[in-house]
Every structure is written in structure tokens, then in C-alpha cells.
Amino acid sequence: MVYKISATLHRIASGRLILLLLAGIFLVFFTLFANRSTRGESVPGPIDILFFYTPDEVYAMVDAYGPVVRADYIRFELTADILYPVLYTLFMCLAISLLFQRGFKAESRWQLLNLVPLGAGFFDVLENLSIVGMLALHPSRPAELAWAATSFTMLKWSIAAAALGLILVGGVASCIRLIKR
């Protein structure tokens, strides 16, 4: 199954599709994320941009949001912030696929690294669901849920960084292979 998913990503990878996904990422970011409403209230930023937080830190943020912002945040996490991980995950999977096709031999095990971004998307969705849980359960403060959320957040950011590193590796390998021809 892993090989089939990887092969499918390699088959559909194209510069045009990658650019389309990149445009979608920018569109979602600049229309939905940049315009997140706090209804004029002075509140902390979103939880999901942090790398690490303790239960006390995150629940202080949840308390500070207030009921209106918490309700908006829940709606946002279950709509736009589900679309965003899908877009960036596909973008990174396809970018790695295309660059690794150009930079490494087709039979190389390196080709399977196009699956790495799936981990970032998976943990991003789990992070979002954990955040929704913390917001919805307010004023309850389950520490286990907060620790799960921070774990998912750290995994998301770490795997996303690794995927961006793979894109860089693929770009360099593509250039080297092109120069050697």
C-alpha cells in the first residue's frame, strides 16, 4: 500500500499541479488565516502556530479567548484549518516526488520519501481536533488533552521541517544530475 501511494504521487506530480497547490496555499493563507476574526478583542494568537506549550499555558490562552472567539476558533479549526493541511501536504508530497524523480534513480529507495509530508498533515489534523476538544470542553482543563495537542503540534512542525529539507535535497540533487548530463 505504501508503494502504491508513493507511486501514485510520483505519477501525478507535475509542475503545473504543484504551482496550483501553491496558489491554493497562498489563497487560503491570505484570505482565511490572515483575516481570522477576534471580534475586536485583545486575545492571544492561535495555538497551532506554537511549537510547544504546557497545559497551563494553553489553557490560559483558551481562557483569554472568551466565548465568542472560542466558538469562532472551533468553526475555523473544523473548516479552513482542515483544508490547509490537505493543500500543504499534497504540495510537499508532489514537490518531493517531482524533484526526487529528477534527482535520483527511479528504483532508489529515496523515492519513498515523498510520503514524509503525510505525517505532517496527519498530525496537523490531530492537533486541530485536540484544540477543538480543549476549546469545546472549556472551562474543563484535561491535562492529557493538552499534552496530546502539544505532542501533535511538535510532530507536525518537526515532520513539516523534515519535508521542507527533503524538498531542498531534491532540488540540489536535481541540479547536480542536470549538470552531470
GROMACS .gro file of N, CA and C in nm:
model
  543
    1MET      N    1   0.082  -0.119   0.000
    1MET     CA    2   0.000   0.000   0.000
    1MET      C    3   0.087   0.127   0.000
    2VAL      N    4   0.194   0.126   0.081
    2VAL     CA    5   0.285   0.239   0.086
    2VAL      C    6   0.344   0.265  -0.053
    3TYR      N    7   0.384   0.157  -0.119
    3TYR     CA    8   0.442   0.171  -0.253
    3TYR      C    9   0.340   0.226  -0.353
    4LYS      N   10   0.215   0.184  -0.341
    4LYS     CA   11   0.110   0.232  -0.431
    4LYS      C   12   0.085   0.382  -0.412
    5ILE      N   13   0.080   0.425  -0.287
    5ILE     CA   14   0.058   0.568  -0.260
    5ILE      C   15   0.174   0.649  -0.314
    6SER      N   16   0.296   0.604  -0.286
    6SER     CA   17   0.415   0.673  -0.336
    6SER      C   18   0.414   0.679  -0.488
    7ALA      N   19   0.384   0.566  -0.553
    7ALA     CA   20   0.382   0.561  -0.699
    7ALA      C   21   0.274   0.653  -0.756
    8THR      N   22   0.159   0.660  -0.691
    8THR     CA   23   0.052   0.749  -0.737
    8THR      C   24   0.096   0.894  -0.729
    9LEU      N   25   0.161   0.931  -0.619
    9LEU     CA   26   0.212   1.067  -0.605
    9LEU      C   27   0.315   1.098  -0.713
   10HIS      N   28   0.403   1.003  -0.741
   10HIS     CA   29   0.502   1.022  -0.847
   10HIS      C   30   0.434   1.039  -0.983
   11ARG      N   31   0.330   0.961  -1.006
   11ARG     CA   32   0.261   0.963  -1.136
   11ARG      C   33   0.189   1.097  -1.159
   12ILE      N   34   0.129   1.154  -1.055
   12ILE     CA   35   0.051   1.277  -1.075
   12ILE      C   36   0.134   1.404  -1.056
   13ALA      N   37   0.257   1.389  -1.008
   13ALA     CA   38   0.341   1.507  -0.983
   13ALA      C   39   0.373   1.580  -1.112
   14SER      N   40   0.340   1.707  -1.113
   14SER     CA   41   0.373   1.792  -1.228
   14SER      C   42   0.395   1.934  -1.178
   15GLY      N   43   0.473   2.007  -1.251
   15GLY     CA   44   0.499   2.145  -1.214
   15GLY      C   45   0.371   2.226  -1.208
   16ARG      N   46   0.282   2.203  -1.302
   16ARG     CA   47   0.155   2.276  -1.307
   16ARG      C   48   0.070   2.249  -1.182
   17LEU      N   49   0.058   2.123  -1.142
   17LEU     CA   50  -0.021   2.088  -1.024
   17LEU      C   51   0.043   2.143  -0.897
   18ILE      N   52   0.174   2.137  -0.890
   18ILE     CA   53   0.245   2.190  -0.774
   18ILE      C   54   0.222   2.341  -0.763
   19LEU      N   55   0.228   2.412  -0.874
   19LEU     CA   56   0.202   2.557  -0.872
   19LEU      C   57   0.058   2.588  -0.835
   20LEU      N   58  -0.035   2.506  -0.882
   20LEU     CA   59  -0.176   2.522  -0.847
   20LEU      C   60  -0.197   2.504  -0.697
   21LEU      N   61  -0.134   2.403  -0.640
   21LEU     CA   62  -0.144   2.381  -0.495
   21LEU      C   63  -0.079   2.495  -0.418
   22LEU      N   64   0.033   2.545  -0.466
   22LEU     CA   65   0.099   2.658  -0.402
   22LEU      C   66   0.009   2.781  -0.404
   23ALA      N   67  -0.058   2.804  -0.516
   23ALA     CA   68  -0.153   2.915  -0.525
   23ALA      C   69  -0.267   2.896  -0.426
   24GLY      N   70  -0.315   2.771  -0.413
   24GLY     CA   71  -0.421   2.742  -0.316
   24GLY      C   72  -0.376   2.768  -0.174
   25ILE      N   73  -0.252   2.732  -0.143
   25ILE     CA   74  -0.197   2.756  -0.009
   25ILE      C   75  -0.196   2.906   0.020
   26PHE      N   76  -0.146   2.984  -0.075
   26PHE     CA   77  -0.142   3.129  -0.055
   26PHE      C   78  -0.283   3.188  -0.045
   27LEU      N   79  -0.374   3.140  -0.127
   27LEU     CA   80  -0.512   3.188  -0.124
   27LEU      C   81  -0.576   3.161   0.013
   28VAL      N   82  -0.563   3.038   0.061
   28VAL     CA   83  -0.620   3.004   0.192
   28VAL      C   84  -0.552   3.086   0.301
   29PHE      N   85  -0.421   3.095   0.294
   29PHE     CA   86  -0.348   3.167   0.398
   29PHE      C   87  -0.389   3.314   0.403
   30PHE      N   88  -0.389   3.379   0.288
   30PHE     CA   89  -0.413   3.523   0.287
   30PHE      C   90  -0.561   3.561   0.294
   31THR      N   91  -0.650   3.469   0.265
   31THR     CA   92  -0.792   3.503   0.278
   31THR      C   93  -0.852   3.454   0.408
   32LEU      N   94  -0.819   3.333   0.447
   32LEU     CA   95  -0.882   3.276   0.566
   32LEU      C   96  -0.799   3.295   0.692
   33PHE      N   97  -0.669   3.266   0.684
   33PHE     CA   98  -0.587   3.275   0.804
   33PHE      C   99  -0.558   3.420   0.843
   34ALA      N  100  -0.526   3.502   0.746
   34ALA     CA  101  -0.490   3.640   0.776
   34ALA      C  102  -0.609   3.721   0.827
   35ASN      N  103  -0.729   3.677   0.795
   35ASN     CA  104  -0.849   3.751   0.835
   35ASN      C  105  -0.925   3.685   0.949
   36ARG      N  106  -0.857   3.600   1.026
   36ARG     CA  107  -0.924   3.537   1.141
   36ARG      C  108  -0.978   3.644   1.233
   37SER      N  109  -1.103   3.633   1.261
   37SER     CA  110  -1.170   3.734   1.342
   37SER      C  111  -1.149   3.709   1.490
   38THR      N  112  -1.113   3.815   1.560
   38THR     CA  113  -1.112   3.809   1.705
   38THR      C  114  -1.219   3.903   1.759
   39ARG      N  115  -1.304   3.955   1.669
   39ARG     CA  116  -1.415   4.044   1.705
   39ARG      C  117  -1.368   4.161   1.789
   40GLY      N  118  -1.251   4.213   1.753
   40GLY     CA  119  -1.201   4.332   1.820
   40GLY      C  120  -1.146   4.309   1.960
   41GLU      N  121  -1.147   4.185   2.005
   41GLU     CA  122  -1.099   4.157   2.139
   41GLU      C  123  -0.947   4.141   2.139
   42SER      N  124  -0.885   4.178   2.249
   42SER     CA  125  -0.742   4.158   2.264
   42SER      C  126  -0.720   4.018   2.318
   43VAL      N  127  -0.678   3.928   2.231
   43VAL     CA  128  -0.662   3.788   2.269
   43VAL      C  129  -0.527   3.736   2.222
   44PRO      N  130  -0.482   3.626   2.282
   44PRO     CA  131  -0.356   3.565   2.234
   44PRO      C  132  -0.372   3.512   2.092
   45GLY      N  133  -0.262   3.489   2.026
   45GLY     CA  134  -0.265   3.433   1.891
   45GLY      C  135  -0.313   3.289   1.892
   46PRO      N  136  -0.317   3.228   1.773
   46PRO     CA  137  -0.363   3.089   1.765
   46PRO      C  138  -0.265   2.992   1.829
   47ILE      N  139  -0.321   2.885   1.881
   47ILE     CA  140  -0.242   2.782   1.948
   47ILE      C  141  -0.152   2.708   1.848
   48ASP      N  142  -0.204   2.683   1.728
   48ASP     CA  143  -0.133   2.595   1.635
   48ASP      C  144  -0.008   2.653   1.572
   49ILE      N  145   0.024   2.779   1.599
   49ILE     CA  146   0.150   2.833   1.546
   49ILE      C  147   0.265   2.815   1.646
   50LEU      N  148   0.232   2.774   1.767
   50LEU     CA  149   0.335   2.748   1.868
   50LEU      C  150   0.403   2.615   1.838
   51PHE      N  151   0.522   2.596   1.892
   51PHE     CA  152   0.589   2.467   1.878
   51PHE      C  153   0.563   2.379   2.001
   52PHE      N  154   0.563   2.441   2.119
   52PHE     CA  155   0.543   2.367   2.243
   52PHE      C  156   0.465   2.454   2.339
   53TYR      N  157   0.380   2.391   2.418
   53TYR     CA  158   0.307   2.461   2.523
   53TYR      C  159   0.270   2.360   2.631
   54THR      N  160   0.265   2.409   2.753
   54THR     CA  161   0.224   2.325   2.866
   54THR      C  162   0.072   2.337   2.881
   55PRO      N  163   0.010   2.246   2.955
   55PRO     CA  164  -0.133   2.260   2.980
   55PRO      C  165  -0.169   2.396   3.042
   56ASP      N  166  -0.091   2.442   3.138
   56ASP     CA  167  -0.122   2.572   3.200
   56ASP      C  168  -0.116   2.684   3.097
   57GLU      N  169  -0.015   2.682   3.010
   57GLU     CA  170  -0.002   2.787   2.908
   57GLU      C  171  -0.118   2.785   2.810
   58VAL      N  172  -0.152   2.666   2.760
   58VAL     CA  173  -0.256   2.660   2.658
   58VAL      C  174  -0.393   2.690   2.716
   59TYR      N  175  -0.418   2.645   2.838
   59TYR     CA  176  -0.549   2.674   2.897
   59TYR      C  177  -0.562   2.821   2.937
   60ALA      N  178  -0.451   2.888   2.967
   60ALA     CA  179  -0.456   3.032   2.990
   60ALA      C  180  -0.496   3.103   2.860
   61MET      N  181  -0.446   3.053   2.748
   61MET     CA  182  -0.485   3.109   2.617
   61MET      C  183  -0.633   3.084   2.591
   62VAL      N  184  -0.678   2.961   2.615
   62VAL     CA  185  -0.818   2.925   2.593
   62VAL      C  186  -0.909   3.013   2.679
   63ASP      N  187  -0.872   3.034   2.805
   63ASP     CA  188  -0.949   3.122   2.895
   63ASP      C  189  -0.957   3.263   2.838
   64ALA      N  190  -0.843   3.312   2.788
   64ALA     CA  191  -0.836   3.451   2.739
   64ALA      C  192  -0.916   3.474   2.611
   65TYR      N  193  -0.943   3.369   2.536
   65TYR     CA  194  -1.018   3.388   2.411
   65TYR      C  195  -1.159   3.439   2.435
   66GLY      N  196  -1.224   3.394   2.540
   66GLY     CA  197  -1.364   3.432   2.563
   66GLY      C  198  -1.456   3.345   2.478
   67PRO      N  199  -1.585   3.343   2.509
   67PRO     CA  200  -1.678   3.251   2.444
   67PRO      C  201  -1.696   3.274   2.293
   68VAL      N  202  -1.697   3.397   2.249
   68VAL     CA  203  -1.719   3.426   2.107
   68VAL      C  204  -1.599   3.381   2.024
   69VAL      N  205  -1.480   3.414   2.070
   69VAL     CA  206  -1.358   3.376   1.997
   69VAL      C  207  -1.341   3.224   2.001
   70ARG      N  208  -1.372   3.161   2.114
   70ARG     CA  209  -1.363   3.015   2.121
   70ARG      C  210  -1.455   2.950   2.019
   71ALA      N  211  -1.578   3.000   2.006
   71ALA     CA  212  -1.672   2.944   1.909
   71ALA      C  213  -1.622   2.966   1.767
   72ASP      N  214  -1.569   3.084   1.737
   72ASP     CA  215  -1.512   3.112   1.604
   72ASP      C  216  -1.392   3.022   1.576
   73TYR      N  217  -1.309   3.002   1.677
   73TYR     CA  218  -1.189   2.919   1.664
   73TYR      C  219  -1.229   2.775   1.632
   74ILE      N  220  -1.329   2.723   1.701
   74ILE     CA  221  -1.377   2.587   1.674
   74ILE      C  222  -1.423   2.575   1.530
   75ARG      N  223  -1.504   2.670   1.485
   75ARG     CA  224  -1.553   2.670   1.347
   75ARG      C  225  -1.437   2.674   1.247
   76PHE      N  226  -1.340   2.758   1.276
   76PHE     CA  227  -1.224   2.772   1.189
   76PHE      C  228  -1.144   2.642   1.182
   77GLU      N  229  -1.120   2.581   1.298
   77GLU     CA  230  -1.041   2.457   1.302
   77GLU      C  231  -1.108   2.344   1.226
   78LEU      N  232  -1.240   2.343   1.222
   78LEU     CA  233  -1.313   2.234   1.157
   78LEU      C  234  -1.345   2.262   1.009
   79THR      N  235  -1.304   2.378   0.961
   79THR     CA  236  -1.328   2.410   0.819
   79THR      C  237  -1.196   2.445   0.750
   80ALA      N  238  -1.157   2.570   0.756
   80ALA     CA  239  -1.038   2.617   0.685
   80ALA      C  240  -0.911   2.545   0.729
   81ASP      N  241  -0.901   2.515   0.859
   81ASP     CA  242  -0.778   2.454   0.906
   81ASP      C  243  -0.778   2.302   0.887
   82ILE      N  244  -0.876   2.251   0.815
   82ILE     CA  245  -0.870   2.114   0.765
   82ILE      C  246  -0.824   2.119   0.619
   83LEU      N  247  -0.871   2.221   0.546
   83LEU     CA  248  -0.832   2.239   0.406
   83LEU      C  249  -0.682   2.268   0.394
   84TYR      N  250  -0.630   2.352   0.480
   84TYR     CA  251  -0.490   2.394   0.472
   84TYR      C  252  -0.392   2.276   0.480
   85PRO      N  253  -0.406   2.185   0.577
   85PRO     CA  254  -0.314   2.070   0.581
   85PRO      C  255  -0.323   1.982   0.455
   86VAL      N  256  -0.442   1.970   0.400
   86VAL     CA  257  -0.457   1.891   0.277
   86VAL      C  258  -0.375   1.956   0.166
   87LEU      N  259  -0.387   2.088   0.151
   87LEU     CA  260  -0.315   2.159   0.045
   87LEU      C  261  -0.164   2.151   0.064
   88TYR      N  262  -0.115   2.184   0.185
   88TYR     CA  263   0.031   2.185   0.200
   88TYR      C  264   0.090   2.045   0.198
   89THR      N  265   0.014   1.946   0.245
   89THR     CA  266   0.063   1.808   0.241
   89THR      C  267   0.078   1.761   0.098
   90LEU      N  268  -0.025   1.784   0.017
   90LEU     CA  269  -0.016   1.746  -0.125
   90LEU      C  270   0.095   1.822  -0.196
   91PHE      N  271   0.107   1.951  -0.167
   91PHE     CA  272   0.213   2.032  -0.228
   91PHE      C  273   0.350   1.971  -0.198
   92MET      N  274   0.376   1.943  -0.070
   92MET     CA  275   0.508   1.891  -0.034
   92MET      C  276   0.530   1.750  -0.090
   93CYS      N  277   0.427   1.665  -0.085
   93CYS     CA  278   0.440   1.529  -0.141
   93CYS      C  279   0.474   1.534  -0.289
   94LEU      N  280   0.404   1.620  -0.362
   94LEU     CA  281   0.426   1.628  -0.506
   94LEU      C  282   0.557   1.697  -0.541
   95ALA      N  283   0.594   1.798  -0.464
   95ALA     CA  284   0.723   1.865  -0.488
   95ALA      C  285   0.838   1.767  -0.467
   96ILE      N  286   0.832   1.691  -0.358
   96ILE     CA  287   0.936   1.590  -0.333
   96ILE      C  288   0.934   1.486  -0.444
   97SER      N  289   0.817   1.441  -0.484
   97SER     CA  290   0.805   1.341  -0.591
   97SER      C  291   0.873   1.390  -0.718
   98LEU      N  292   0.838   1.510  -0.761
   98LEU     CA  293   0.892   1.563  -0.886
   98LEU      C  294   1.043   1.583  -0.878
   99LEU      N  295   1.088   1.644  -0.769
   99LEU     CA  296   1.232   1.672  -0.756
   99LEU      C  297   1.314   1.544  -0.740
  100PHE      N  298   1.259   1.446  -0.668
  100PHE     CA  299   1.331   1.321  -0.650
  100PHE      C  300   1.332   1.239  -0.778
  101GLN      N  301   1.228   1.249  -0.860
  101GLN     CA  302   1.228   1.183  -0.991
  101GLN      C  303   1.341   1.238  -1.076
  102ARG      N  304   1.362   1.369  -1.066
  102ARG     CA  305   1.466   1.434  -1.145
  102ARG      C  306   1.605   1.415  -1.084
  103GLY      N  307   1.611   1.398  -0.952
  103GLY     CA  308   1.741   1.394  -0.884
  103GLY      C  309   1.795   1.257  -0.851
  104PHE      N  310   1.709   1.156  -0.850
  104PHE     CA  311   1.753   1.022  -0.810
  104PHE      C  312   1.699   0.919  -0.908
  105LYS      N  313   1.762   0.805  -0.910
  105LYS     CA  314   1.717   0.697  -0.997
  105LYS      C  315   1.578   0.651  -0.956
  106ALA      N  316   1.500   0.605  -1.053
  106ALA     CA  317   1.362   0.564  -1.029
  106ALA      C  318   1.352   0.449  -0.929
  107GLU      N  319   1.450   0.362  -0.928
  107GLU     CA  320   1.445   0.246  -0.837
  107GLU      C  321   1.502   0.276  -0.699
  108SER      N  322   1.547   0.396  -0.677
  108SER     CA  323   1.606   0.435  -0.549
  108SER      C  324   1.501   0.436  -0.438
  109ARG      N  325   1.541   0.389  -0.320
  109ARG     CA  326   1.452   0.394  -0.203
  109ARG      C  327   1.421   0.539  -0.163
  110TRP      N  328   1.503   0.632  -0.206
  110TRP     CA  329   1.480   0.773  -0.177
  110TRP      C  330   1.343   0.817  -0.230
  111GLN      N  331   1.296   0.751  -0.334
  111GLN     CA  332   1.168   0.788  -0.395
  111GLN      C  333   1.052   0.776  -0.294
  112LEU      N  334   1.064   0.688  -0.197
  112LEU     CA  335   0.958   0.670  -0.096
  112LEU      C  336   0.949   0.787   0.003
  113LEU      N  337   1.050   0.872   0.005
  113LEU     CA  338   1.047   0.985   0.097
  113LEU      C  339   0.940   1.088   0.059
  114ASN      N  340   0.876   1.069  -0.056
  114ASN     CA  341   0.766   1.159  -0.092
  114ASN      C  342   0.646   1.140   0.000
  115LEU      N  343   0.649   1.037   0.084
  115LEU     CA  344   0.541   1.012   0.179
  115LEU      C  345   0.559   1.085   0.312
  116VAL      N  346   0.676   1.139   0.338
  116VAL     CA  347   0.704   1.205   0.465
  116VAL      C  348   0.601   1.314   0.498
  117PRO      N  349   0.564   1.402   0.405
  117PRO     CA  350   0.469   1.508   0.440
  117PRO      C  351   0.333   1.458   0.487
  118LEU      N  352   0.298   1.334   0.454
  118LEU     CA  353   0.170   1.280   0.502
  118LEU      C  354   0.166   1.280   0.655
  119GLY      N  355   0.281   1.260   0.717
  119GLY     CA  356   0.288   1.264   0.863
  119GLY      C  357   0.255   1.402   0.917
  120ALA      N  358   0.307   1.506   0.852
  120ALA     CA  359   0.278   1.643   0.896
  120ALA      C  360   0.128   1.672   0.886
  121GLY      N  361   0.068   1.635   0.775
  121GLY     CA  362  -0.075   1.658   0.758
  121GLY      C  363  -0.157   1.579   0.858
  122PHE      N  364  -0.119   1.455   0.882
  122PHE     CA  365  -0.189   1.370   0.978
  122PHE      C  366  -0.185   1.431   1.118
  123PHE      N  367  -0.066   1.471   1.163
  123PHE     CA  368  -0.054   1.527   1.297
  123PHE      C  369  -0.116   1.666   1.306
  124ASP      N  370  -0.120   1.740   1.195
  124ASP     CA  371  -0.189   1.869   1.195
  124ASP      C  372  -0.338   1.850   1.220
  125VAL      N  373  -0.399   1.752   1.155
  125VAL     CA  374  -0.541   1.725   1.176
  125VAL      C  375  -0.566   1.680   1.320
  126LEU      N  376  -0.480   1.594   1.374
  126LEU     CA  377  -0.494   1.552   1.514
  126LEU      C  378  -0.478   1.670   1.609
  127GLU      N  379  -0.383   1.759   1.577
  127GLU     CA  380  -0.365   1.881   1.657
  127GLU      C  381  -0.492   1.965   1.654
  128ASN      N  382  -0.550   1.983   1.534
  128ASN     CA  383  -0.672   2.063   1.522
  128ASN      C  384  -0.785   2.005   1.605
  129LEU      N  385  -0.801   1.873   1.598
  129LEU     CA  386  -0.907   1.808   1.674
  129LEU      C  387  -0.883   1.821   1.824
  130SER      N  388  -0.758   1.815   1.866
  130SER     CA  389  -0.725   1.833   2.007
  130SER      C  390  -0.756   1.975   2.053
  131ILE      N  391  -0.724   2.071   1.969
  131ILE     CA  392  -0.754   2.212   2.001
  131ILE      C  393  -0.905   2.231   2.010
  132VAL      N  394  -0.978   2.174   1.916
  132VAL     CA  395  -1.125   2.182   1.921
  132VAL      C  396  -1.175   2.123   2.052
  133GLY      N  397  -1.118   2.010   2.093
  133GLY     CA  398  -1.157   1.949   2.220
  133GLY      C  399  -1.133   2.041   2.338
  134MET      N  400  -1.015   2.104   2.342
  134MET     CA  401  -0.984   2.195   2.454
  134MET      C  402  -1.078   2.315   2.455
  135LEU      N  403  -1.108   2.367   2.337
  135LEU     CA  404  -1.198   2.482   2.328
  135LEU      C  405  -1.341   2.444   2.367
  136ALA      N  406  -1.386   2.329   2.318
  136ALA     CA  407  -1.524   2.286   2.341
  136ALA      C  408  -1.547   2.244   2.486
  137LEU      N  409  -1.445   2.190   2.551
  137LEU     CA  410  -1.461   2.142   2.688
  137LEU      C  411  -1.444   2.253   2.793
  138HIS      N  412  -1.408   2.373   2.748
  138HIS     CA  413  -1.388   2.484   2.841
  138HIS      C  414  -1.513   2.502   2.927
  139PRO      N  415  -1.504   2.519   3.055
  139PRO     CA  416  -1.387   2.553   3.136
  139PRO      C  417  -1.310   2.432   3.190
  140SER      N  418  -1.348   2.312   3.151
  140SER     CA  419  -1.272   2.195   3.192
  140SER      C  420  -1.132   2.204   3.133
  141ARG      N  421  -1.035   2.148   3.203
  141ARG     CA  422  -0.894   2.161   3.162
  141ARG      C  423  -0.823   2.026   3.166
  142PRO      N  424  -0.863   1.930   3.083
  142PRO     CA  425  -0.795   1.799   3.086
  142PRO      C  426  -0.649   1.810   3.041
  143ALA      N  427  -0.559   1.784   3.133
  143ALA     CA  428  -0.415   1.796   3.104
  143ALA      C  429  -0.373   1.698   2.995
  144GLU      N  430  -0.433   1.579   2.993
  144GLU     CA  431  -0.396   1.478   2.893
  144GLU      C  432  -0.424   1.529   2.752
  145LEU      N  433  -0.535   1.599   2.735
  145LEU     CA  434  -0.570   1.654   2.604
  145LEU      C  435  -0.470   1.762   2.562
  146ALA      N  436  -0.430   1.845   2.657
  146ALA     CA  437  -0.332   1.950   2.627
  146ALA      C  438  -0.196   1.889   2.591
  147TRP      N  439  -0.155   1.784   2.664
  147TRP     CA  440  -0.028   1.719   2.632
  147TRP      C  441  -0.035   1.650   2.496
  148ALA      N  442  -0.149   1.591   2.465
  148ALA     CA  443  -0.166   1.530   2.332
  148ALA      C  444  -0.156   1.637   2.225
  149ALA      N  445  -0.223   1.750   2.246
  149ALA     CA  446  -0.220   1.858   2.147
  149ALA      C  447  -0.078   1.908   2.125
  150THR      N  448  -0.003   1.932   2.233
  150THR     CA  449   0.134   1.983   2.216
  150THR      C  450   0.223   1.878   2.149
  151SER      N  451   0.198   1.750   2.177
  151SER     CA  452   0.274   1.644   2.110
  151SER      C  453   0.245   1.644   1.960
  152PHE      N  454   0.117   1.655   1.924
  152PHE     CA  455   0.080   1.659   1.783
  152PHE      C  456   0.139   1.782   1.714
  153THR      N  457   0.139   1.895   1.786
  153THR     CA  458   0.195   2.019   1.731
  153THR      C  459   0.345   2.002   1.703
  154MET      N  460   0.418   1.948   1.800
  154MET     CA  461   0.562   1.929   1.781
  154MET      C  462   0.591   1.832   1.667
  155LEU      N  463   0.512   1.725   1.658
  155LEU     CA  464   0.530   1.629   1.549
  155LEU      C  465   0.499   1.693   1.414
  156LYS      N  466   0.392   1.771   1.408
  156LYS     CA  467   0.356   1.839   1.284
  156LYS      C  468   0.470   1.928   1.236
  157TRP      N  469   0.520   2.015   1.325
  157TRP     CA  470   0.625   2.108   1.285
  157TRP      C  471   0.755   2.037   1.251
  158SER      N  472   0.789   1.933   1.326
  158SER     CA  473   0.914   1.859   1.301
  158SER      C  474   0.909   1.787   1.167
  159ILE      N  475   0.797   1.722   1.138
  159ILE     CA  476   0.786   1.650   1.011
  159ILE      C  477   0.777   1.747   0.894
  160ALA      N  478   0.707   1.859   0.913
  160ALA     CA  479   0.700   1.961   0.807
  160ALA      C  480   0.839   2.016   0.778
  161ALA      N  481   0.919   2.039   0.881
  161ALA     CA  482   1.056   2.087   0.861
  161ALA      C  483   1.139   1.984   0.786
  162ALA      N  484   1.122   1.856   0.822
  162ALA     CA  485   1.193   1.749   0.752
  162ALA      C  486   1.150   1.745   0.605
  163ALA      N  487   1.022   1.762   0.579
  163ALA     CA  488   0.972   1.761   0.441
  163ALA      C  489   1.030   1.878   0.361
  164LEU      N  490   1.038   1.995   0.423
  164LEU     CA  491   1.099   2.109   0.354
  164LEU      C  492   1.247   2.082   0.327
  165GLY      N  493   1.313   2.016   0.421
  165GLY     CA  494   1.452   1.975   0.399
  165GLY      C  495   1.464   1.879   0.282
  166LEU      N  496   1.367   1.788   0.269
  166LEU     CA  497   1.368   1.694   0.156
  166LEU      C  498   1.347   1.767   0.023
  167ILE      N  499   1.264   1.870   0.024
  167ILE     CA  500   1.245   1.950  -0.098
  167ILE      C  501   1.377   2.014  -0.137
  168LEU      N  502   1.449   2.065  -0.039
  168LEU     CA  503   1.580   2.125  -0.065
  168LEU      C  504   1.677   2.019  -0.119
  169VAL      N  505   1.681   1.903  -0.056
  169VAL     CA  506   1.768   1.793  -0.102
  169VAL      C  507   1.732   1.755  -0.246
  170GLY      N  508   1.603   1.744  -0.273
  170GLY     CA  509   1.559   1.710  -0.409
  170GLY      C  510   1.598   1.815  -0.511
  171GLY      N  511   1.588   1.941  -0.471
  171GLY     CA  512   1.629   2.050  -0.561
  171GLY      C  513   1.778   2.045  -0.592
  172VAL      N  514   1.858   2.023  -0.489
  172VAL     CA  515   2.003   2.014  -0.508
  172VAL      C  516   2.038   1.892  -0.593
  173ALA      N  517   1.978   1.777  -0.562
  173ALA     CA  518   2.005   1.655  -0.639
  173ALA      C  519   1.964   1.672  -0.785
  174SER      N  520   1.852   1.740  -0.809
  174SER     CA  521   1.806   1.766  -0.947
  174SER      C  522   1.907   1.852  -1.021
  175CYS      N  523   1.956   1.954  -0.955
  175CYS     CA  524   2.056   2.044  -1.018
  175CYS      C  525   2.184   1.967  -1.048
  176ILE      N  526   2.231   1.888  -0.954
  176ILE     CA  527   2.353   1.812  -0.975
  176ILE      C  528   2.337   1.715  -1.091
  177ARG      N  529   2.225   1.645  -1.094
  177ARG     CA  530   2.201   1.549  -1.202
  177ARG      C  531   2.191   1.620  -1.338
  178LEU      N  532   2.131   1.738  -1.338
  178LEU     CA  533   2.119   1.816  -1.462
  178LEU      C  534   2.256   1.861  -1.510
  179ILE      N  535   2.342   1.903  -1.420
  179ILE     CA  536   2.477   1.950  -1.454
  179ILE      C  537   2.562   1.836  -1.508
  180LYS      N  538   2.545   1.715  -1.452
  180LYS     CA  539   2.623   1.598  -1.493
  180LYS      C  540   2.585   1.549  -1.633
  181ARG      N  541   2.471   1.585  -1.682
  181ARG     CA  542   2.428   1.537  -1.815
  181ARG      C  543   2.507   1.595  -1.925
   0.00000   0.00000   0.00000
